Coordinates of C-alpha atoms and ligand atoms in Angstrom, one line a residue:
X1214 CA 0.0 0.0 0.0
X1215 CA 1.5 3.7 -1.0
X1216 CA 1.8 5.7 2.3
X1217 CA 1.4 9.4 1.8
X1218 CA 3.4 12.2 2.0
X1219 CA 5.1 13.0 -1.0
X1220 CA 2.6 15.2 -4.0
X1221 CA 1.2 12.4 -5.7
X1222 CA 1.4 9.8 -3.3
X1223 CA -2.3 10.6 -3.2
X1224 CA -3.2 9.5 -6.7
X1225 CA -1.2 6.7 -6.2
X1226 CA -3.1 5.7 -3.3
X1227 CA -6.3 5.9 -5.2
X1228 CA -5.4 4.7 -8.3
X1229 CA -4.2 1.2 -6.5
X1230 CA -7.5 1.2 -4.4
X1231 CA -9.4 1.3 -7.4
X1232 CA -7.4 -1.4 -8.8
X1233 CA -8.2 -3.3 -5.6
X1234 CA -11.5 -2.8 -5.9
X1235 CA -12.0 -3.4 -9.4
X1236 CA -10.8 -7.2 -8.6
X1237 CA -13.0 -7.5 -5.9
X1238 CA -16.2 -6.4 -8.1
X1239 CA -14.9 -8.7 -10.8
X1240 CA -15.4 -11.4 -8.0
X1241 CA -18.5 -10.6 -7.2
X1242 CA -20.2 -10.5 -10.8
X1243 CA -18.7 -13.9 -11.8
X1244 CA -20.6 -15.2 -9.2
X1245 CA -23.7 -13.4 -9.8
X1246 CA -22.8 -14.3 -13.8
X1247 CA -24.4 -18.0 -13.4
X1248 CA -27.6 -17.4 -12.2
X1249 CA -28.4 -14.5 -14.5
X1250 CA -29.5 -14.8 -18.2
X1251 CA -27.4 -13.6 -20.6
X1252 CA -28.3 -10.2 -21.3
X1253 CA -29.1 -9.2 -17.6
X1254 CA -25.2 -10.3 -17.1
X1255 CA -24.3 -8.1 -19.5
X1256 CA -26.2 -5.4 -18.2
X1257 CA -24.6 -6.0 -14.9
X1258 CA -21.6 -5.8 -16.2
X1259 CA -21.9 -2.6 -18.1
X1260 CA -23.7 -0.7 -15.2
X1261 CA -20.8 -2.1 -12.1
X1262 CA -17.6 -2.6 -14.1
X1263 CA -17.7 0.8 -16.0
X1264 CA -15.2 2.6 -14.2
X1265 CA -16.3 5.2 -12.0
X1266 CA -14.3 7.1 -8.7
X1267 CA -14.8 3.5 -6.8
X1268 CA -15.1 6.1 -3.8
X1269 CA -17.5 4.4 -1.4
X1270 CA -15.6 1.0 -1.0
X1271 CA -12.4 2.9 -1.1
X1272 CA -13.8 4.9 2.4
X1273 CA -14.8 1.6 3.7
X1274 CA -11.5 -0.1 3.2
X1275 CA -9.7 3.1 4.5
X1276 CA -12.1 2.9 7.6
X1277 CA -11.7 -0.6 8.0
X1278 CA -7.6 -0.6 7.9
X1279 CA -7.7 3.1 10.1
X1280 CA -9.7 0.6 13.1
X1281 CA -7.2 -1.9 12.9
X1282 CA -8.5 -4.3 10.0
X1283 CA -5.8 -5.7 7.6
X1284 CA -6.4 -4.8 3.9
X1285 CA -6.8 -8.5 2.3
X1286 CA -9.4 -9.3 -0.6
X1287 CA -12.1 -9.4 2.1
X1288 CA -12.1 -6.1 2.9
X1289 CA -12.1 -4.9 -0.8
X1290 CA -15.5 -7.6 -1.3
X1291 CA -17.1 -5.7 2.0
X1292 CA -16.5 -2.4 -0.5
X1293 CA -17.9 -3.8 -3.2
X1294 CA -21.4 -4.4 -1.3
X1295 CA -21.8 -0.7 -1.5
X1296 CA -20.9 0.1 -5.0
X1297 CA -23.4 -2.4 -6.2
X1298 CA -25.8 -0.4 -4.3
X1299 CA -24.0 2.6 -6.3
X1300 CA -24.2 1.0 -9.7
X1301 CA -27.7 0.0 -9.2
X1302 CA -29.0 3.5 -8.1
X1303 CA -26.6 4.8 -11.2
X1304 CA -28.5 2.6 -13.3
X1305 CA -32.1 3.5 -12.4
X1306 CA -31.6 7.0 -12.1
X1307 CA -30.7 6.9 -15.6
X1308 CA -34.1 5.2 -16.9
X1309 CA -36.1 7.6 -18.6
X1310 CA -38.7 7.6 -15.8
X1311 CA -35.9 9.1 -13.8
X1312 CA -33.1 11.9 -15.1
X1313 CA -33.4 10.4 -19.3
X1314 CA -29.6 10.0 -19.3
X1315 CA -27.7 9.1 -22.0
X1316 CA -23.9 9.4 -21.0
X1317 CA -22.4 8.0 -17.9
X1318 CA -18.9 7.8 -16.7
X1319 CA -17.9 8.7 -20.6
X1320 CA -20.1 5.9 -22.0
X1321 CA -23.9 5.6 -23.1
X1322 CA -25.7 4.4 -20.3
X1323 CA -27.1 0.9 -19.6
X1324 CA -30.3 1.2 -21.0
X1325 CA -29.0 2.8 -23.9
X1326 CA -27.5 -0.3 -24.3
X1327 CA -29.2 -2.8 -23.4
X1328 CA -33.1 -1.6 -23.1
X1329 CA -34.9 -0.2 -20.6
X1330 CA -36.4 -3.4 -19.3
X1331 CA -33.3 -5.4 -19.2
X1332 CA -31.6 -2.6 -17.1
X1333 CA -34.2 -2.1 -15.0
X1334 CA -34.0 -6.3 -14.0
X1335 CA -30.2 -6.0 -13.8
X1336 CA -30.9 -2.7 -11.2
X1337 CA -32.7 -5.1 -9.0
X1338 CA -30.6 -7.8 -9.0
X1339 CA -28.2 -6.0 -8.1
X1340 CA -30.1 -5.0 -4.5
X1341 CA -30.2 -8.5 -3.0
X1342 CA -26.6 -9.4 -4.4
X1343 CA -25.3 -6.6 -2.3
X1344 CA -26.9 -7.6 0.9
X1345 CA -25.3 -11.8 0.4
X1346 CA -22.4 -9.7 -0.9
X1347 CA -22.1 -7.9 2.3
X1348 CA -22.9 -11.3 4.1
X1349 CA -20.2 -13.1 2.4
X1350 CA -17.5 -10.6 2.8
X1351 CA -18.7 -10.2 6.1
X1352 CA -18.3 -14.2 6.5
X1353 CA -14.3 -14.2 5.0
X1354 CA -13.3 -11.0 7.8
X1355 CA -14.0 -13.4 10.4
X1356 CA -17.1 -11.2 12.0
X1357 CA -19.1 -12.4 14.4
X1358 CA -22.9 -13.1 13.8
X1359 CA -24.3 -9.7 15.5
X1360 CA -20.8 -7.7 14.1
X1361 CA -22.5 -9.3 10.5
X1362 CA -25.7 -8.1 11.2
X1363 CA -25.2 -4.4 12.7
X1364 CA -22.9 -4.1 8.9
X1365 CA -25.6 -5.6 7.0
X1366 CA -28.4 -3.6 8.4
X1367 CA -26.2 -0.4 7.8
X1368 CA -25.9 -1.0 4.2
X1369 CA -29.7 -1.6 4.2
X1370 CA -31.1 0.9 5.8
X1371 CA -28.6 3.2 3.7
X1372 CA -30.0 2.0 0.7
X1373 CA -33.4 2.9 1.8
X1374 CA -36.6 4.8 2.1
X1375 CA -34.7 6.7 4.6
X1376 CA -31.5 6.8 2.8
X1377 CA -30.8 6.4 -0.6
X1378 CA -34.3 5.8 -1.9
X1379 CA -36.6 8.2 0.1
X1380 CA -34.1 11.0 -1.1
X1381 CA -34.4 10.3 -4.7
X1382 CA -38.0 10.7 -4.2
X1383 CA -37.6 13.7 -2.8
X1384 CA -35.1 14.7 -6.2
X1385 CA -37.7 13.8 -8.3
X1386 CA -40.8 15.4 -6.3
X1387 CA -38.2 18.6 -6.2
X1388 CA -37.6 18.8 -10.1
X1389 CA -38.9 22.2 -11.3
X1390 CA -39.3 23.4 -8.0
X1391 CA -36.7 25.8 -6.0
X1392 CA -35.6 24.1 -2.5
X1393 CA -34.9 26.1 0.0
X1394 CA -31.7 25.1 2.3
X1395 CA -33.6 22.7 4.7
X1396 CA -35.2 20.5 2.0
X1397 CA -31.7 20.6 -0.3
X1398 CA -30.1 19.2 2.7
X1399 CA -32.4 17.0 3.7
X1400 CA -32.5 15.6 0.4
X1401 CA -28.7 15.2 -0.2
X1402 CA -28.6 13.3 3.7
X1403 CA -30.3 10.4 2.2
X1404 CA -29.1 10.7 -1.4
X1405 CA -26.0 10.6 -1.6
X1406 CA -24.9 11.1 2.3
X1407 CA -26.3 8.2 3.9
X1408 CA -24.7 5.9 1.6
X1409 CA -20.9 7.6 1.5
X1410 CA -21.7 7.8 5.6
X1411 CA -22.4 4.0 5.6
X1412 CA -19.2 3.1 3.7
X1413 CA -17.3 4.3 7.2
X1414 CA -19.6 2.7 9.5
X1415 CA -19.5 -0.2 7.6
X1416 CA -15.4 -0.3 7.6
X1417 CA -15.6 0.4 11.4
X1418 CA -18.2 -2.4 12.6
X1419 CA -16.5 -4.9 10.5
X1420 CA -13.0 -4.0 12.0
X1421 CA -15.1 -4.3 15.7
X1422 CA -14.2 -0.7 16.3
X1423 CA -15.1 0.8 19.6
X1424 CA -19.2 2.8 19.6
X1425 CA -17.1 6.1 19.9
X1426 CA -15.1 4.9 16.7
X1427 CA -17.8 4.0 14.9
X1428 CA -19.6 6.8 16.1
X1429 CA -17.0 9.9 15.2
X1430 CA -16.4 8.2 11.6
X1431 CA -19.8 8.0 10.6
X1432 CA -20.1 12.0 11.4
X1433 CA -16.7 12.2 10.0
X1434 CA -18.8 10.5 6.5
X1435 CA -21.7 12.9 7.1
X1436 CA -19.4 15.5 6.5
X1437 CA -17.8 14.3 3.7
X1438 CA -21.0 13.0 2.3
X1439 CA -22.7 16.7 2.3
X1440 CA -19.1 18.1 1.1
X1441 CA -19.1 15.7 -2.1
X1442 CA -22.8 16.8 -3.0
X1443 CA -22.1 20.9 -2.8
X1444 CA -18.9 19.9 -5.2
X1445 CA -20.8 17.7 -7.6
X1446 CA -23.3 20.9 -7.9
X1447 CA -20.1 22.8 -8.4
X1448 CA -18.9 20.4 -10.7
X1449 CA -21.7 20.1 -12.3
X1450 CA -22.5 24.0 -12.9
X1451 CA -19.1 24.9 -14.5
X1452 CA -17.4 21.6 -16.1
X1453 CA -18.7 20.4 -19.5
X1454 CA -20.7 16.9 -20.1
X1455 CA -17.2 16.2 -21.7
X1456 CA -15.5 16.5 -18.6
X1457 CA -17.8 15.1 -16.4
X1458 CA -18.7 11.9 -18.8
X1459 CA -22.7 12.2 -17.9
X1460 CA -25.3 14.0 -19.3
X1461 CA -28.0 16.3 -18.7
X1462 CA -27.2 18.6 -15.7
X1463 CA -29.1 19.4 -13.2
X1464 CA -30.0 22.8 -15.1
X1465 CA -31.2 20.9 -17.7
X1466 CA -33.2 19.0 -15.1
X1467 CA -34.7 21.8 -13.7
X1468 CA -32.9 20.7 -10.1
X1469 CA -32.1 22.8 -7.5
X1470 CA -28.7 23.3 -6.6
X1471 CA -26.3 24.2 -3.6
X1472 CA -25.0 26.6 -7.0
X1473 CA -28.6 27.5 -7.8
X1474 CA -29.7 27.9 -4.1
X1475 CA -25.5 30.0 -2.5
X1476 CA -24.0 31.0 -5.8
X1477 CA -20.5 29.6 -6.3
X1478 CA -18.4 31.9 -4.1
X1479 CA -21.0 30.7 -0.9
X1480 CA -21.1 26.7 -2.0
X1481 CA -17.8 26.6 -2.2
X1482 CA -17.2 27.9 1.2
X1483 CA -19.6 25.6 2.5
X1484 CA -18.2 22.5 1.1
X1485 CA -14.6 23.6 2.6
X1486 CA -16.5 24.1 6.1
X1487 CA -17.4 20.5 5.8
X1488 CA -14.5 19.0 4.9
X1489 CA -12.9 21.3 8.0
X1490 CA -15.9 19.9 10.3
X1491 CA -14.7 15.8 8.6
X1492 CA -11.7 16.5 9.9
X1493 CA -12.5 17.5 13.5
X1494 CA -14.3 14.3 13.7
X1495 CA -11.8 12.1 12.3
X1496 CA -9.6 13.7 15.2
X1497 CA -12.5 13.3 17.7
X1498 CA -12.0 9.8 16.6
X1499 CA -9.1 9.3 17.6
X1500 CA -8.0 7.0 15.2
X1501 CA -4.7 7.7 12.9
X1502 CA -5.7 8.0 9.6
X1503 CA -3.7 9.8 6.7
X1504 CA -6.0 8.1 4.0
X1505 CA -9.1 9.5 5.5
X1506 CA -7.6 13.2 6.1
X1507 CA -6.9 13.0 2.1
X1508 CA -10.2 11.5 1.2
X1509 CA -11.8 14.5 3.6
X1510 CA -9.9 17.0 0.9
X1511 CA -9.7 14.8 -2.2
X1512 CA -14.0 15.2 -2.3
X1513 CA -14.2 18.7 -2.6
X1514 CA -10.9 18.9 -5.0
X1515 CA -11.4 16.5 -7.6
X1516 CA -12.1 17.2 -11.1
X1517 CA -15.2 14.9 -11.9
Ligands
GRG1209 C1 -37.4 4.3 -7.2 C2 -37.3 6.6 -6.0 C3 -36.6 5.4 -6.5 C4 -35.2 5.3 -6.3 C5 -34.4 4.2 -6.8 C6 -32.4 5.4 -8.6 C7 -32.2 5.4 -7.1 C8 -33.0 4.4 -6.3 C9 -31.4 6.2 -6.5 C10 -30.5 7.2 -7.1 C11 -29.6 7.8 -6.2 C12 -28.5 8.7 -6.9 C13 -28.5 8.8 -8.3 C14 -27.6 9.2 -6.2 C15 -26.5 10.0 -6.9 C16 -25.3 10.0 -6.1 C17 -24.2 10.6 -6.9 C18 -23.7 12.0 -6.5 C19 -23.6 9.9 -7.8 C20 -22.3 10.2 -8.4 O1 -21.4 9.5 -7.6 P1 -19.8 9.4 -8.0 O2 -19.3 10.8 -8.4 O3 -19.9 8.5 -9.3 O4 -19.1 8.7 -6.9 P2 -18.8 7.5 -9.9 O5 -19.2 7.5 -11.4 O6 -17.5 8.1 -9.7 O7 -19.1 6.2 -9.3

């Protein structure tokens, strides 16, 4: 593993994570592969092996090797539970029932294709696979049965009408409409927060950290979570479709915006103040974590 330090020791670090992490998805959609029909597999494999940041299991496997855990293939399949979630919801939002996407992480997107209906069944499959993904992974780090079940219930619940779910609802009940600050956070909490929280309490229940770990990292996620949405908006508002490799923006959406709601001078401020307040609670943690520090500033200076 690359320890940080030197300018670029960073990219290293997630460049080599990513590789990591790309074996460990690999893993899981072989054995997914046999009980699928052909073209759902393919789907499968178009909408989880096509590329992306690999962020969420990345902060899992940091949070898991920052509370002790080693970093062996285990820990990579634990991460690979929540970017299945990710692909999935990546998937679906780009139906045409949802955002009408057509380009995603540079490519056309899964339905575009393979068809609607075929992406929609390889979405779904892709929600129970996580959960036994989770299980097995869960199985191979030597967890015990209620250690298994407080990480399993996490990834759930962040999945969920409370999480990931119940704030795309409230994405698509908000199109056309101007949010005001409560109802743009509260949205971004379950959309993309809960999920990018759960990677770190997942990393920290499977390592058996202490409550006040577990505790501090999943604000220390929180944090981060909120600070990744105001810099996707940002993103999103002044990089090109090129850049970015998706298509339509929220403009075209008619979405509201941290850039929409602050301006850019005001969401960018706010998305530093969070990465400040990830880092207080990675030191209210207590736990010694260089990886996590440059995750914290990584979110809010990356370029897509
Ligand atoms: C039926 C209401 C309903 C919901 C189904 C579709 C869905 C579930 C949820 C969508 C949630 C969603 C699209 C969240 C977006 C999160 C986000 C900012 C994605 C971009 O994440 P990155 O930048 O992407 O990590 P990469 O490509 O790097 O993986």
């Amino acid at each position: 593993m690359t320890e940080l330090g030197e300018p670029g020791q960073f990219s290293a670090y997630m460049v080599e994570e990513a590789a990591r992490v790309e074996l460990a998805l690999e893993r899981a959609v072989e054995r997914l592969d046999s009980s699928l029909k052909a073209d759902v597999a393919a789907a499968v494999r178009h909408g989880v092996m096509g590329g992306g940041k690999r962020l969420r299991p990345i902060l899992c496997v940091s949070a898991y090797g920052a509370c002790g855990g080693s970093r062996t293939e285990g820990a990579y399949d634990l991460g690979a539970s929540l970017e299945m979630i990710h692909a999935y919801s990546l998937m679906h939002d780009d139906l045409p029932c949802m955002d009408d996407a057509e380009l995603r992480r540079g490519r056309p997107t899964t339905h575009r294709t393979h068809g609607e209906a075929i992406t929609i069944r390889a979405g779904a499959v892709l929600i129970p696979a996580a959960a036994l993904q989770a299980l097995y992974a869960c199985r191979h780090l030597g967890c015990g049965p209620e250690q298994t079940r407080a990480v399993v219930q996490e990834l759930m619940s962040a999945a969920g009408a409370g999480g990931m779910v119940g704030g795309q609802w409230l994405d698509l009940l908000g199109e056309g409409r101007s949010l005001g600050a409560a109802e743009l956070d509260g949205l971004h909490r379950r959309k993309t927060g809960a999920l990018l929280a759960a990677s770190l309490t997942m990393g920290a229940l499977a390592a058996g950290a202490e409550d006040r770990v577990a505790e501090a990292l999943q604000s220390y996620g929180r944090a981060v979570g909120l600070a990744f949405q105001i810099a996707d908006d940002i993103l999103d508002a002044t990089e090109s479709a090129a850049t970015l490799g998706k298509n339509p923006s929220d403009a075209d959406l008619g979405k509201s915006t941290y850039v929409s709601l602050y301006g850019l001078d005001e969401a960018k401020r706010r998305a530093a103040e969070q990465v400040a307040r990830a880092l207080d609670e990675l030191g209210r943690s207590g736990v010694d974590a260089p990886h996590l520090e440059a995750l914290a500033r990584y979110v809010v200076a990356r370029e897509k």
